[in-house]
Amino acid sequence: MEHMIHPFSELFEQLGLDASHQGIEHFLQQHKLPDEIELVNAPFWSPAQAAFLTEGLQQDSDWAEVIDQLNVSLR
């Protein structure tokens, strides 16, 4: 099965965040995670956002690659 690769902006849309280039840049500048906190446990996610990220990673869904990119970008 071939996975679809979602752009970063689509992930932000799925999370209900500003998906514009400026919105993404602002979010990444304002939210940094220390290495000891897993992405899905970040304090700035709503329960629904955390569930979406958790499910995407656990099921190795089409979103997993871009979720991994978000994780790296927040470090």
PDB file of N, H, CA, C and O in Angstrom:
ATOM      1  N   MET A   1       0.846  -1.179   0.000  1.00  0.00           N
ATOM      2  CA  MET A   1       0.000   0.000   0.000  1.00  0.00           C
ATOM      3  C   MET A   1       0.891   1.241   0.000  1.00  0.00           C
ATOM      4  O   MET A   1       1.821   1.346   0.800  1.00  0.00           O
ATOM      5  N   GLU A   2       0.609   2.152  -0.876  1.00  0.00           N
ATOM      6  H   GLU A   2      -0.146   2.067  -1.526  1.00  0.00           H
ATOM      7  CA  GLU A   2       1.386   3.381  -0.980  1.00  0.00           C
ATOM      8  C   GLU A   2       0.736   4.468  -0.129  1.00  0.00           C
ATOM      9  O   GLU A   2      -0.476   4.680  -0.187  1.00  0.00           O
ATOM     10  N   HIS A   3       1.560   5.150   0.660  1.00  0.00           N
ATOM     11  H   HIS A   3       2.544   4.978   0.706  1.00  0.00           H
ATOM     12  CA  HIS A   3       1.062   6.223   1.512  1.00  0.00           C
ATOM     13  C   HIS A   3       1.055   7.540   0.753  1.00  0.00           C
ATOM     14  O   HIS A   3       1.967   7.841  -0.018  1.00  0.00           O
ATOM     15  N   MET A   4       0.017   8.307   0.987  1.00  0.00           N
ATOM     16  H   MET A   4      -0.723   8.063   1.613  1.00  0.00           H
ATOM     17  CA  MET A   4      -0.064   9.661   0.454  1.00  0.00           C
ATOM     18  C   MET A   4       0.787  10.556   1.353  1.00  0.00           C
ATOM     19  O   MET A   4       0.765  10.401   2.574  1.00  0.00           O
ATOM     20  N   ILE A   5       1.522  11.474   0.777  1.00  0.00           N
ATOM     21  H   ILE A   5       1.540  11.601  -0.215  1.00  0.00           H
ATOM     22  CA  ILE A   5       2.311  12.402   1.565  1.00  0.00           C
ATOM     23  C   ILE A   5       1.558  13.721   1.653  1.00  0.00           C
ATOM     24  O   ILE A   5       1.277  14.368   0.644  1.00  0.00           O
ATOM     25  N   HIS A   6       1.237  14.105   2.887  1.00  0.00           N
ATOM     26  H   HIS A   6       1.464  13.580   3.707  1.00  0.00           H
ATOM     27  CA  HIS A   6       0.502  15.340   3.122  1.00  0.00           C
ATOM     28  C   HIS A   6       1.480  16.491   3.338  1.00  0.00           C
ATOM     29  O   HIS A   6       2.509  16.313   3.989  1.00  0.00           O
ATOM     30  N   PRO A   7       1.175  17.653   2.807  1.00  0.00           N
ATOM     31  CA  PRO A   7       2.004  18.821   3.093  1.00  0.00           C
ATOM     32  C   PRO A   7       1.791  19.287   4.533  1.00  0.00           C
ATOM     33  O   PRO A   7       0.761  19.009   5.147  1.00  0.00           O
ATOM     34  N   PHE A   8       2.779  19.993   5.050  1.00  0.00           N
ATOM     35  H   PHE A   8       3.615  20.219   4.551  1.00  0.00           H
ATOM     36  CA  PHE A   8       2.739  20.535   6.405  1.00  0.00           C
ATOM     37  C   PHE A   8       1.465  21.339   6.640  1.00  0.00           C
ATOM     38  O   PHE A   8       0.850  21.245   7.702  1.00  0.00           O
ATOM     39  N   SER A   9       1.077  22.123   5.650  1.00  0.00           N
ATOM     40  H   SER A   9       1.577  22.199   4.787  1.00  0.00           H
ATOM     41  CA  SER A   9      -0.104  22.983   5.803  1.00  0.00           C
ATOM     42  C   SER A   9      -1.373  22.153   6.028  1.00  0.00           C
ATOM     43  O   SER A   9      -2.255  22.573   6.776  1.00  0.00           O
ATOM     44  N   GLU A  10      -1.477  20.996   5.399  1.00  0.00           N
ATOM     45  H   GLU A  10      -0.760  20.654   4.790  1.00  0.00           H
ATOM     46  CA  GLU A  10      -2.647  20.135   5.602  1.00  0.00           C
ATOM     47  C   GLU A  10      -2.696  19.598   7.025  1.00  0.00           C
ATOM     48  O   GLU A  10      -3.772  19.469   7.610  1.00  0.00           O
ATOM     49  N   LEU A  11      -1.534  19.287   7.579  1.00  0.00           N
ATOM     50  H   LEU A  11      -0.660  19.392   7.104  1.00  0.00           H
ATOM     51  CA  LEU A  11      -1.502  18.826   8.967  1.00  0.00           C
ATOM     52  C   LEU A  11      -2.002  19.941   9.883  1.00  0.00           C
ATOM     53  O   LEU A  11      -2.784  19.686  10.799  1.00  0.00           O
ATOM     54  N   PHE A  12      -1.565  21.151   9.647  1.00  0.00           N
ATOM     55  H   PHE A  12      -0.930  21.358   8.902  1.00  0.00           H
ATOM     56  CA  PHE A  12      -2.020  22.280  10.458  1.00  0.00           C
ATOM     57  C   PHE A  12      -3.524  22.469  10.305  1.00  0.00           C
ATOM     58  O   PHE A  12      -4.204  22.775  11.284  1.00  0.00           O
ATOM     59  N   GLU A  13      -4.056  22.294   9.103  1.00  0.00           N
ATOM     60  H   GLU A  13      -3.504  22.045   8.308  1.00  0.00           H
ATOM     61  CA  GLU A  13      -5.506  22.378   8.901  1.00  0.00           C
ATOM     62  C   GLU A  13      -6.219  21.294   9.706  1.00  0.00           C
ATOM     63  O   GLU A  13      -7.226  21.567  10.358  1.00  0.00           O
ATOM     64  N   GLN A  14      -5.702  20.067   9.664  1.00  0.00           N
ATOM     65  H   GLN A  14      -4.883  19.845   9.135  1.00  0.00           H
ATOM     66  CA  GLN A  14      -6.296  18.957  10.406  1.00  0.00           C
ATOM     67  C   GLN A  14      -6.295  19.229  11.912  1.00  0.00           C
ATOM     68  O   GLN A  14      -7.199  18.805  12.631  1.00  0.00           O
ATOM     69  N   LEU A  15      -5.278  19.935  12.372  1.00  0.00           N
ATOM     70  H   LEU A  15      -4.543  20.280  11.788  1.00  0.00           H
ATOM     71  CA  LEU A  15      -5.171  20.253  13.794  1.00  0.00           C
ATOM     72  C   LEU A  15      -5.951  21.509  14.170  1.00  0.00           C
ATOM     73  O   LEU A  15      -5.978  21.901  15.337  1.00  0.00           O
ATOM     74  N   GLY A  16      -6.587  22.139  13.180  1.00  0.00           N
ATOM     75  H   GLY A  16      -6.565  21.820  12.232  1.00  0.00           H
ATOM     76  CA  GLY A  16      -7.374  23.335  13.438  1.00  0.00           C
ATOM     77  C   GLY A  16      -6.524  24.568  13.700  1.00  0.00           C
ATOM     78  O   GLY A  16      -6.957  25.499  14.379  1.00  0.00           O
ATOM     79  N   LEU A  17      -5.318  24.567  13.160  1.00  0.00           N
ATOM     80  H   LEU A  17      -4.966  23.811  12.609  1.00  0.00           H
ATOM     81  CA  LEU A  17      -4.382  25.673  13.347  1.00  0.00           C
ATOM     82  C   LEU A  17      -4.278  26.506  12.078  1.00  0.00           C
ATOM     83  O   LEU A  17      -4.697  26.070  11.005  1.00  0.00           O
ATOM     84  N   ASP A  18      -3.726  27.689  12.201  1.00  0.00           N
ATOM     85  H   ASP A  18      -3.386  28.043  13.072  1.00  0.00           H
ATOM     86  CA  ASP A  18      -3.494  28.555  11.052  1.00  0.00           C
ATOM     87  C   ASP A  18      -2.509  27.852  10.111  1.00  0.00           C
ATOM     88  O   ASP A  18      -1.353  27.627  10.472  1.00  0.00           O
ATOM     89  N   ALA A  19      -2.964  27.513   8.928  1.00  0.00           N
ATOM     90  H   ALA A  19      -3.902  27.696   8.635  1.00  0.00           H
ATOM     91  CA  ALA A  19      -2.153  26.744   7.985  1.00  0.00           C
ATOM     92  C   ALA A  19      -1.423  27.615   6.973  1.00  0.00           C
ATOM     93  O   ALA A  19      -0.791  27.098   6.051  1.00  0.00           O
ATOM     94  N   SER A  20      -1.505  28.936   7.137  1.00  0.00           N
ATOM     95  H   SER A  20      -2.018  29.355   7.886  1.00  0.00           H
ATOM     96  CA  SER A  20      -0.754  29.809   6.238  1.00  0.00           C
ATOM     97  C   SER A  20       0.728  29.686   6.559  1.00  0.00           C
ATOM     98  O   SER A  20       1.100  29.218   7.635  1.00  0.00           O
ATOM     99  N   HIS A  21       1.565  30.104   5.631  1.00  0.00           N
ATOM    100  H   HIS A  21       1.263  30.484   4.757  1.00  0.00           H
ATOM    101  CA  HIS A  21       3.016  30.049   5.857  1.00  0.00           C
ATOM    102  C   HIS A  21       3.384  30.820   7.121  1.00  0.00           C
ATOM    103  O   HIS A  21       4.174  30.346   7.937  1.00  0.00           O
ATOM    104  N   GLN A  22       2.809  32.005   7.275  1.00  0.00           N
ATOM    105  H   GLN A  22       2.168  32.390   6.612  1.00  0.00           H
ATOM    106  CA  GLN A  22       3.099  32.828   8.445  1.00  0.00           C
ATOM    107  C   GLN A  22       2.577  32.175   9.724  1.00  0.00           C
ATOM    108  O   GLN A  22       3.235  32.225  10.762  1.00  0.00           O
ATOM    109  N   GLY A  23       1.402  31.567   9.648  1.00  0.00           N
ATOM    110  H   GLY A  23       0.867  31.526   8.805  1.00  0.00           H
ATOM    111  CA  GLY A  23       0.820  30.898  10.812  1.00  0.00           C
ATOM    112  C   GLY A  23       1.669  29.720  11.273  1.00  0.00           C
ATOM    113  O   GLY A  23       1.867  29.516  12.471  1.00  0.00           O
ATOM    114  N   ILE A  24       2.163  28.953  10.321  1.00  0.00           N
ATOM    115  H   ILE A  24       2.002  29.119   9.348  1.00  0.00           H
ATOM    116  CA  ILE A  24       3.023  27.814  10.643  1.00  0.00           C
ATOM    117  C   ILE A  24       4.321  28.299  11.273  1.00  0.00           C
ATOM    118  O   ILE A  24       4.757  27.771  12.296  1.00  0.00           O
ATOM    119  N   GLU A  25       4.939  29.308  10.661  1.00  0.00           N
ATOM    120  H   GLU A  25       4.585  29.737   9.830  1.00  0.00           H
ATOM    121  CA  GLU A  25       6.190  29.857  11.196  1.00  0.00           C
ATOM    122  C   GLU A  25       5.987  30.381  12.620  1.00  0.00           C
ATOM    123  O   GLU A  25       6.814  30.140  13.500  1.00  0.00           O
ATOM    124  N   HIS A  26       4.902  31.084  12.834  1.00  0.00           N
ATOM    125  H   HIS A  26       4.230  31.280  12.120  1.00  0.00           H
ATOM    126  CA  HIS A  26       4.614  31.633  14.160  1.00  0.00           C
ATOM    127  C   HIS A  26       4.442  30.504  15.172  1.00  0.00           C
ATOM    128  O   HIS A  26       5.001  30.563  16.267  1.00  0.00           O
ATOM    129  N   PHE A  27       3.682  29.488  14.818  1.00  0.00           N
ATOM    130  H   PHE A  27       3.228  29.439  13.928  1.00  0.00           H
ATOM    131  CA  PHE A  27       3.466  28.361  15.731  1.00  0.00           C
ATOM    132  C   PHE A  27       4.789  27.707  16.099  1.00  0.00           C
ATOM    133  O   PHE A  27       5.041  27.434  17.273  1.00  0.00           O
ATOM    134  N   LEU A  28       5.629  27.455  15.113  1.00  0.00           N
ATOM    135  H   LEU A  28       5.423  27.676  14.160  1.00  0.00           H
ATOM    136  CA  LEU A  28       6.906  26.790  15.367  1.00  0.00           C
ATOM    137  C   LEU A  28       7.836  27.653  16.213  1.00  0.00           C
ATOM    138  O   LEU A  28       8.633  27.126  16.989  1.00  0.00           O
ATOM    139  N   GLN A  29       7.745  28.956  16.073  1.00  0.00           N
ATOM    140  H   GLN A  29       7.098  29.384  15.442  1.00  0.00           H
ATOM    141  CA  GLN A  29       8.574  29.854  16.887  1.00  0.00           C
ATOM    142  C   GLN A  29       8.073  29.923  18.331  1.00  0.00           C
ATOM    143  O   GLN A  29       8.864  30.057  19.265  1.00  0.00           O
ATOM    144  N   GLN A  30       6.774  29.831  18.498  1.00  0.00           N
ATOM    145  H   GLN A  30       6.132  29.722  17.739  1.00  0.00           H
ATOM    146  CA  GLN A  30       6.173  29.979  19.831  1.00  0.00           C
ATOM    147  C   GLN A  30       6.131  28.682  20.641  1.00  0.00           C
ATOM    148  O   GLN A  30       5.971  28.726  21.861  1.00  0.00           O
ATOM    149  N   HIS A  31       6.270  27.548  19.994  1.00  0.00           N
ATOM    150  H   HIS A  31       6.400  27.512  19.004  1.00  0.00           H
ATOM    151  CA  HIS A  31       6.141  26.267  20.675  1.00  0.00           C
ATOM    152  C   HIS A  31       7.399  25.433  20.462  1.00  0.00           C
ATOM    153  O   HIS A  31       7.685  24.978  19.355  1.00  0.00           O
ATOM    154  N   LYS A  32       8.132  25.246  21.532  1.00  0.00           N
ATOM    155  H   LYS A  32       7.900  25.616  22.432  1.00  0.00           H
ATOM    156  CA  LYS A  32       9.331  24.406  21.487  1.00  0.00           C
ATOM    157  C   LYS A  32       9.170  23.291  22.513  1.00  0.00           C
ATOM    158  O   LYS A  32       8.641  23.510  23.603  1.00  0.00           O
ATOM    159  N   LEU A  33       9.627  22.102  22.156  1.00  0.00           N
ATOM    160  H   LEU A  33      10.056  21.924  21.270  1.00  0.00           H
ATOM    161  CA  LEU A  33       9.525  20.956  23.050  1.00  0.00           C
ATOM    162  C   LEU A  33      10.898  20.474  23.478  1.00  0.00           C
ATOM    163  O   LEU A  33      11.786  20.293  22.644  1.00  0.00           O
ATOM    164  N   PRO A  34      11.076  20.265  24.776  1.00  0.00           N
ATOM    165  CA  PRO A  34      12.324  19.636  25.214  1.00  0.00           C
ATOM    166  C   PRO A  34      12.324  18.164  24.785  1.00  0.00           C
ATOM    167  O   PRO A  34      11.267  17.568  24.578  1.00  0.00           O
ATOM    168  N   ASP A  35      13.498  17.601  24.660  1.00  0.00           N
ATOM    169  H   ASP A  35      14.357  18.085  24.829  1.00  0.00           H
ATOM    170  CA  ASP A  35      13.631  16.225  24.176  1.00  0.00           C
ATOM    171  C   ASP A  35      12.875  15.204  25.022  1.00  0.00           C
ATOM    172  O   ASP A  35      12.437  14.176  24.505  1.00  0.00           O
ATOM    173  N   GLU A  36      12.717  15.478  26.320  1.00  0.00           N
ATOM    174  H   GLU A  36      13.073  16.313  26.740  1.00  0.00           H
ATOM    175  CA  GLU A  36      12.085  14.482  27.195  1.00  0.00           C
ATOM    176  C   GLU A  36      10.559  14.443  27.087  1.00  0.00           C
ATOM    177  O   GLU A  36       9.928  13.554  27.659  1.00  0.00           O
ATOM    178  N   ILE A  37       9.959  15.383  26.367  1.00  0.00           N
ATOM    179  H   ILE A  37      10.471  16.105  25.902  1.00  0.00           H
ATOM    180  CA  ILE A  37       8.498  15.381  26.191  1.00  0.00           C
ATOM    181  C   ILE A  37       8.161  14.881  24.791  1.00  0.00           C
ATOM    182  O   ILE A  37       8.632  15.417  23.788  1.00  0.00           O
ATOM    183  N   GLU A  38       7.334  13.841  24.751  1.00  0.00           N
ATOM    184  H   GLU A  38       6.952  13.406  25.566  1.00  0.00           H
ATOM    185  CA  GLU A  38       6.893  13.318  23.457  1.00  0.00           C
ATOM    186  C   GLU A  38       5.948  14.318  22.796  1.00  0.00           C
ATOM    187  O   GLU A  38       5.220  15.046  23.471  1.00  0.00           O
ATOM    188  N   LEU A  39       5.974  14.339  21.492  1.00  0.00           N
ATOM    189  H   LEU A  39       6.565  13.748  20.944  1.00  0.00           H
ATOM    190  CA  LEU A  39       5.132  15.263  20.728  1.00  0.00           C
ATOM    191  C   LEU A  39       3.677  15.194  21.179  1.00  0.00           C
ATOM    192  O   LEU A  39       3.056  16.229  21.420  1.00  0.00           O
ATOM    193  N   VAL A  40       3.136  14.004  21.293  1.00  0.00           N
ATOM    194  H   VAL A  40       3.640  13.163  21.098  1.00  0.00           H
ATOM    195  CA  VAL A  40       1.711  13.855  21.618  1.00  0.00           C
ATOM    196  C   VAL A  40       1.373  14.304  23.032  1.00  0.00           C
ATOM    197  O   VAL A  40       0.203  14.520  23.348  1.00  0.00           O
ATOM    198  N   ASN A  41       2.382  14.448  23.890  1.00  0.00           N
ATOM    199  H   ASN A  41       3.333  14.273  23.634  1.00  0.00           H
ATOM    200  CA  ASN A  41       2.168  14.885  25.272  1.00  0.00           C
ATOM    201  C   ASN A  41       2.442  16.369  25.478  1.00  0.00           C
ATOM    202  O   ASN A  41       2.437  16.847  26.612  1.00  0.00           O
ATOM    203  N   ALA A  42       2.677  17.092  24.409  1.00  0.00           N
ATOM    204  H   ALA A  42       2.681  16.704  23.488  1.00  0.00           H
ATOM    205  CA  ALA A  42       2.955  18.525  24.521  1.00  0.00           C
ATOM    206  C   ALA A  42       1.764  19.223  25.178  1.00  0.00           C
ATOM    207  O   ALA A  42       0.614  18.910  24.870  1.00  0.00           O
ATOM    208  N   PRO A  43       2.033  20.160  26.076  1.00  0.00           N
ATOM    209  CA  PRO A  43       0.946  20.812  26.815  1.00  0.00           C
ATOM    210  C   PRO A  43       0.064  21.734  25.975  1.00  0.00           C
ATOM    211  O   PRO A  43      -1.003  22.146  26.429  1.00  0.00           O
ATOM    212  N   PHE A  44       0.492  22.059  24.768  1.00  0.00           N
ATOM    213  H   PHE A  44       1.359  21.725  24.400  1.00  0.00           H
ATOM    214  CA  PHE A  44      -0.284  22.998  23.955  1.00  0.00           C
ATOM    215  C   PHE A  44      -1.321  22.327  23.060  1.00  0.00           C
ATOM    216  O   PHE A  44      -2.065  23.024  22.370  1.00  0.00           O
ATOM    217  N   TRP A  45      -1.393  20.999  23.050  1.00  0.00           N
ATOM    218  H   TRP A  45      -0.789  20.433  23.611  1.00  0.00           H
ATOM    219  CA  TRP A  45      -2.411  20.315  22.245  1.00  0.00           C
ATOM    220  C   TRP A  45      -3.710  20.196  23.026  1.00  0.00           C
ATOM    221  O   TRP A  45      -3.705  19.996  24.241  1.00  0.00           O
ATOM    222  N   SER A  46      -4.809  20.320  22.317  1.00  0.00           N
ATOM    223  H   SER A  46      -4.813  20.482  21.331  1.00  0.00           H
ATOM    224  CA  SER A  46      -6.103  19.982  22.909  1.00  0.00           C
ATOM    225  C   SER A  46      -6.195  18.454  22.944  1.00  0.00           C
ATOM    226  O   SER A  46      -5.412  17.781  22.274  1.00  0.00           O
ATOM    227  N   PRO A  47      -7.121  17.903  23.699  1.00  0.00           N
ATOM    228  CA  PRO A  47      -7.269  16.441  23.692  1.00  0.00           C
ATOM    229  C   PRO A  47      -7.529  15.878  22.287  1.00  0.00           C
ATOM    230  O   PRO A  47      -7.021  14.810  21.945  1.00  0.00           O
ATOM    231  N   ALA A  48      -8.305  16.583  21.487  1.00  0.00           N
ATOM    232  H   ALA A  48      -8.717  17.451  21.765  1.00  0.00           H
ATOM    233  CA  ALA A  48      -8.594  16.120  20.124  1.00  0.00           C
ATOM    234  C   ALA A  48      -7.341  16.151  19.248  1.00  0.00           C
ATOM    235  O   ALA A  48      -7.102  15.225  18.472  1.00  0.00           O
ATOM    236  N   GLN A  49      -6.550  17.204  19.368  1.00  0.00           N
ATOM    237  H   GLN A  49      -6.743  17.956  19.998  1.00  0.00           H
ATOM    238  CA  GLN A  49      -5.309  17.293  18.597  1.00  0.00           C
ATOM    239  C   GLN A  49      -4.345  16.181  19.007  1.00  0.00           C
ATOM    240  O   GLN A  49      -3.752  15.526  18.149  1.00  0.00           O
ATOM    241  N   ALA A  50      -4.187  15.964  20.312  1.00  0.00           N
ATOM    242  H   ALA A  50      -4.669  16.495  21.009  1.00  0.00           H
ATOM    243  CA  ALA A  50      -3.292  14.912  20.799  1.00  0.00           C
ATOM    244  C   ALA A  50      -3.758  13.549  20.312  1.00  0.00           C
ATOM    245  O   ALA A  50      -2.937  12.710  19.941  1.00  0.00           O
ATOM    246  N   ALA A  51      -5.065  13.320  20.310  1.00  0.00           N
ATOM    247  H   ALA A  51      -5.732  14.001  20.612  1.00  0.00           H
ATOM    248  CA  ALA A  51      -5.605  12.040  19.842  1.00  0.00           C
ATOM    249  C   ALA A  51      -5.322  11.844  18.355  1.00  0.00           C
ATOM    250  O   ALA A  51      -4.963  10.744  17.935  1.00  0.00           O
ATOM    251  N   PHE A  52      -5.480  12.890  17.562  1.00  0.00           N
ATOM    252  H   PHE A  52      -5.772  13.783  17.903  1.00  0.00           H
ATOM    253  CA  PHE A  52      -5.205  12.797  16.125  1.00  0.00           C
ATOM    254  C   PHE A  52      -3.744  12.437  15.886  1.00  0.00           C
ATOM    255  O   PHE A  52      -3.442  11.559  15.078  1.00  0.00           O
ATOM    256  N   LEU A  53      -2.831  13.119  16.592  1.00  0.00           N
ATOM    257  H   LEU A  53      -3.076  13.833  17.248  1.00  0.00           H
ATOM    258  CA  LEU A  53      -1.400  12.853  16.427  1.00  0.00           C
ATOM    259  C   LEU A  53      -1.046  11.441  16.882  1.00  0.00           C
ATOM    260  O   LEU A  53      -0.286  10.741  16.213  1.00  0.00           O
ATOM    261  N   THR A  54      -1.590  11.031  18.006  1.00  0.00           N
ATOM    262  H   THR A  54      -2.207  11.600  18.550  1.00  0.00           H
ATOM    263  CA  THR A  54      -1.327   9.688  18.535  1.00  0.00           C
ATOM    264  C   THR A  54      -1.800   8.624  17.553  1.00  0.00           C
ATOM    265  O   THR A  54      -1.069   7.684  17.240  1.00  0.00           O
ATOM    266  N   GLU A  55      -3.013   8.779  17.078  1.00  0.00           N
ATOM    267  H   GLU A  55      -3.607   9.542  17.333  1.00  0.00           H
ATOM    268  CA  GLU A  55      -3.583   7.811  16.138  1.00  0.00           C
ATOM    269  C   GLU A  55      -2.774   7.760  14.847  1.00  0.00           C
ATOM    270  O   GLU A  55      -2.513   6.680  14.317  1.00  0.00           O
ATOM    271  N   GLY A  56      -2.384   8.910  14.348  1.00  0.00           N
ATOM    272  H   GLY A  56      -2.596   9.787  14.778  1.00  0.00           H
ATOM    273  CA  GLY A  56      -1.604   8.964  13.114  1.00  0.00           C
ATOM    274  C   GLY A  56      -0.283   8.229  13.228  1.00  0.00           C
ATOM    275  O   GLY A  56       0.147   7.560  12.289  1.00  0.00           O
ATOM    276  N   LEU A  57       0.359   8.353  14.381  1.00  0.00           N
ATOM    277  H   LEU A  57       0.009   8.896  15.145  1.00  0.00           H
ATOM    278  CA  LEU A  57       1.638   7.670  14.594  1.00  0.00           C
ATOM    279  C   LEU A  57       1.454   6.188  14.881  1.00  0.00           C
ATOM    280  O   LEU A  57       2.173   5.357  14.325  1.00  0.00           O
ATOM    281  N   GLN A  58       0.502   5.846  15.741  1.00  0.00           N
ATOM    282  H   GLN A  58      -0.082   6.521  16.192  1.00  0.00           H
ATOM    283  CA  GLN A  58       0.292   4.451  16.123  1.00  0.00           C
ATOM    284  C   GLN A  58      -0.141   3.594  14.937  1.00  0.00           C
ATOM    285  O   GLN A  58       0.265   2.438  14.822  1.00  0.00           O
ATOM    286  N   GLN A  59      -0.954   4.153  14.068  1.00  0.00           N
ATOM    287  H   GLN A  59      -1.284   5.093  14.162  1.00  0.00           H
ATOM    288  CA  GLN A  59      -1.460   3.396  12.926  1.00  0.00           C
ATOM    289  C   GLN A  59      -0.575   3.537  11.696  1.00  0.00           C
ATOM    290  O   GLN A  59      -0.885   2.995  10.635  1.00  0.00           O
ATOM    291  N   ASP A  60       0.532   4.271  11.841  1.00  0.00           N
ATOM    292  H   ASP A  60       0.784   4.712  12.703  1.00  0.00           H
ATOM    293  CA  ASP A  60       1.424   4.537  10.708  1.00  0.00           C
ATOM    294  C   ASP A  60       0.607   4.981   9.494  1.00  0.00           C
ATOM    295  O   ASP A  60       0.775   4.480   8.382  1.00  0.00           O
ATOM    296  N   SER A  61      -0.282   5.936   9.753  1.00  0.00           N
ATOM    297  H   SER A  61      -0.419   6.343  10.656  1.00  0.00           H
ATOM    298  CA  SER A  61      -1.199   6.424   8.720  1.00  0.00           C
ATOM    299  C   SER A  61      -0.476   7.305   7.710  1.00  0.00           C
ATOM    300  O   SER A  61       0.734   7.513   7.790  1.00  0.00           O
ATOM    301  N   ASP A  62      -1.244   7.809   6.770  1.00  0.00           N
ATOM    302  H   ASP A  62      -2.227   7.640   6.705  1.00  0.00           H
ATOM    303  CA  ASP A  62      -0.714   8.739   5.774  1.00  0.00           C
ATOM    304  C   ASP A  62      -0.121   9.982   6.435  1.00  0.00           C
ATOM    305  O   ASP A  62       0.705  10.674   5.838  1.00  0.00           O
ATOM    306  N   TRP A  63      -0.539  10.259   7.648  1.00  0.00           N
ATOM    307  H   TRP A  63      -1.209   9.697   8.133  1.00  0.00           H
ATOM    308  CA  TRP A  63      -0.090  11.457   8.357  1.00  0.00           C
ATOM    309  C   TRP A  63       1.228  11.249   9.094  1.00  0.00           C
ATOM    310  O   TRP A  63       1.851  12.230   9.497  1.00  0.00           O
ATOM    311  N   ALA A  64       1.671  10.023   9.284  1.00  0.00           N
ATOM    312  H   ALA A  64       1.164   9.225   8.956  1.00  0.00           H
ATOM    313  CA  ALA A  64       2.824   9.727  10.143  1.00  0.00           C
ATOM    314  C   ALA A  64       4.083  10.494   9.726  1.00  0.00           C
ATOM    315  O   ALA A  64       4.788  11.026  10.583  1.00  0.00           O
ATOM    316  N   GLU A  65       4.367  10.555   8.447  1.00  0.00           N
ATOM    317  H   GLU A  65       3.794  10.123   7.751  1.00  0.00           H
ATOM    318  CA  GLU A  65       5.592  11.222   7.995  1.00  0.00           C
ATOM    319  C   GLU A  65       5.575  12.717   8.316  1.00  0.00           C
ATOM    320  O   GLU A  65       6.572  13.259   8.792  1.00  0.00           O
ATOM    321  N   VAL A  66       4.472  13.370   8.064  1.00  0.00           N
ATOM    322  H   VAL A  66       3.662  12.929   7.678  1.00  0.00           H
ATOM    323  CA  VAL A  66       4.402  14.811   8.322  1.00  0.00           C
ATOM    324  C   VAL A  66       4.307  15.086   9.830  1.00  0.00           C
ATOM    325  O   VAL A  66       4.763  16.132  10.292  1.00  0.00           O
ATOM    326  N   ILE A  67       3.722  14.162  10.598  1.00  0.00           N
ATOM    327  H   ILE A  67       3.352  13.312  10.223  1.00  0.00           H
ATOM    328  CA  ILE A  67       3.728  14.298  12.055  1.00  0.00           C
ATOM    329  C   ILE A  67       5.161  14.199  12.568  1.00  0.00           C
ATOM    330  O   ILE A  67       5.550  14.945  13.466  1.00  0.00           O
ATOM    331  N   ASP A  68       5.938  13.293  12.009  1.00  0.00           N
ATOM    332  H   ASP A  68       5.622  12.687  11.280  1.00  0.00           H
ATOM    333  CA  ASP A  68       7.358  13.192  12.368  1.00  0.00           C
ATOM    334  C   ASP A  68       8.103  14.493  12.029  1.00  0.00           C
ATOM    335  O   ASP A  68       8.969  14.930  12.787  1.00  0.00           O
ATOM    336  N   GLN A  69       7.767  15.096  10.911  1.00  0.00           N
ATOM    337  H   GLN A  69       7.063  14.741  10.295  1.00  0.00           H
ATOM    338  CA  GLN A  69       8.392  16.368  10.528  1.00  0.00           C
ATOM    339  C   GLN A  69       8.039  17.461  11.528  1.00  0.00           C
ATOM    340  O   GLN A  69       8.881  18.287  11.882  1.00  0.00           O
ATOM    341  N   LEU A  70       6.781  17.461  11.983  1.00  0.00           N
ATOM    342  H   LEU A  70       6.097  16.790  11.695  1.00  0.00           H
ATOM    343  CA  LEU A  70       6.359  18.437  12.995  1.00  0.00           C
ATOM    344  C   LEU A  70       7.152  18.231  14.270  1.00  0.00           C
ATOM    345  O   LEU A  70       7.612  19.196  14.881  1.00  0.00           O
ATOM    346  N   ASN A  71       7.315  16.986  14.675  1.00  0.00           N
ATOM    347  H   ASN A  71       6.941  16.202  14.179  1.00  0.00           H
ATOM    348  CA  ASN A  71       8.080  16.667  15.876  1.00  0.00           C
ATOM    349  C   ASN A  71       9.503  17.236  15.790  1.00  0.00           C
ATOM    350  O   ASN A  71       9.979  17.867  16.734  1.00  0.00           O
ATOM    351  N   VAL A  72      10.163  17.015  14.679  1.00  0.00           N
ATOM    352  H   VAL A  72       9.776  16.503  13.913  1.00  0.00           H
ATOM    353  CA  VAL A  72      11.515  17.523  14.482  1.00  0.00           C
ATOM    354  C   VAL A  72      11.532  19.051  14.485  1.00  0.00           C
ATOM    355  O   VAL A  72      12.440  19.662  15.049  1.00  0.00           O
ATOM    356  N   SER A  73      10.544  19.660  13.864  1.00  0.00           N
ATOM    357  H   SER A  73       9.806  19.164  13.406  1.00  0.00           H
ATOM    358  CA  SER A  73      10.486  21.112  13.766  1.00  0.00           C
ATOM    359  C   SER A  73      10.268  21.796  15.112  1.00  0.00           C
ATOM    360  O   SER A  73      10.635  22.959  15.285  1.00  0.00           O
ATOM    361  N   LEU A  74       9.681  21.088  16.054  1.00  0.00           N
ATOM    362  H   LEU A  74       9.383  20.143  15.914  1.00  0.00           H
ATOM    363  CA  LEU A  74       9.410  21.655  17.374  1.00  0.00           C
ATOM    364  C   LEU A  74      10.561  21.462  18.344  1.00  0.00           C
ATOM    365  O   LEU A  74      10.468  21.882  19.497  1.00  0.00           O
ATOM    366  N   ARG A  75      11.634  20.842  17.906  1.00  0.00           N
ATOM    367  H   ARG A  75      11.709  20.501  16.969  1.00  0.00           H
ATOM    368  CA  ARG A  75      12.788  20.584  18.810  1.00  0.00           C
ATOM    369  C   ARG A  75      13.828  21.659  18.677  1.00  0.00           C
ATOM    370  O   ARG A  75      14.856  21.609  19.352  1.00  0.00           O
TER     371      ARG A  75
END
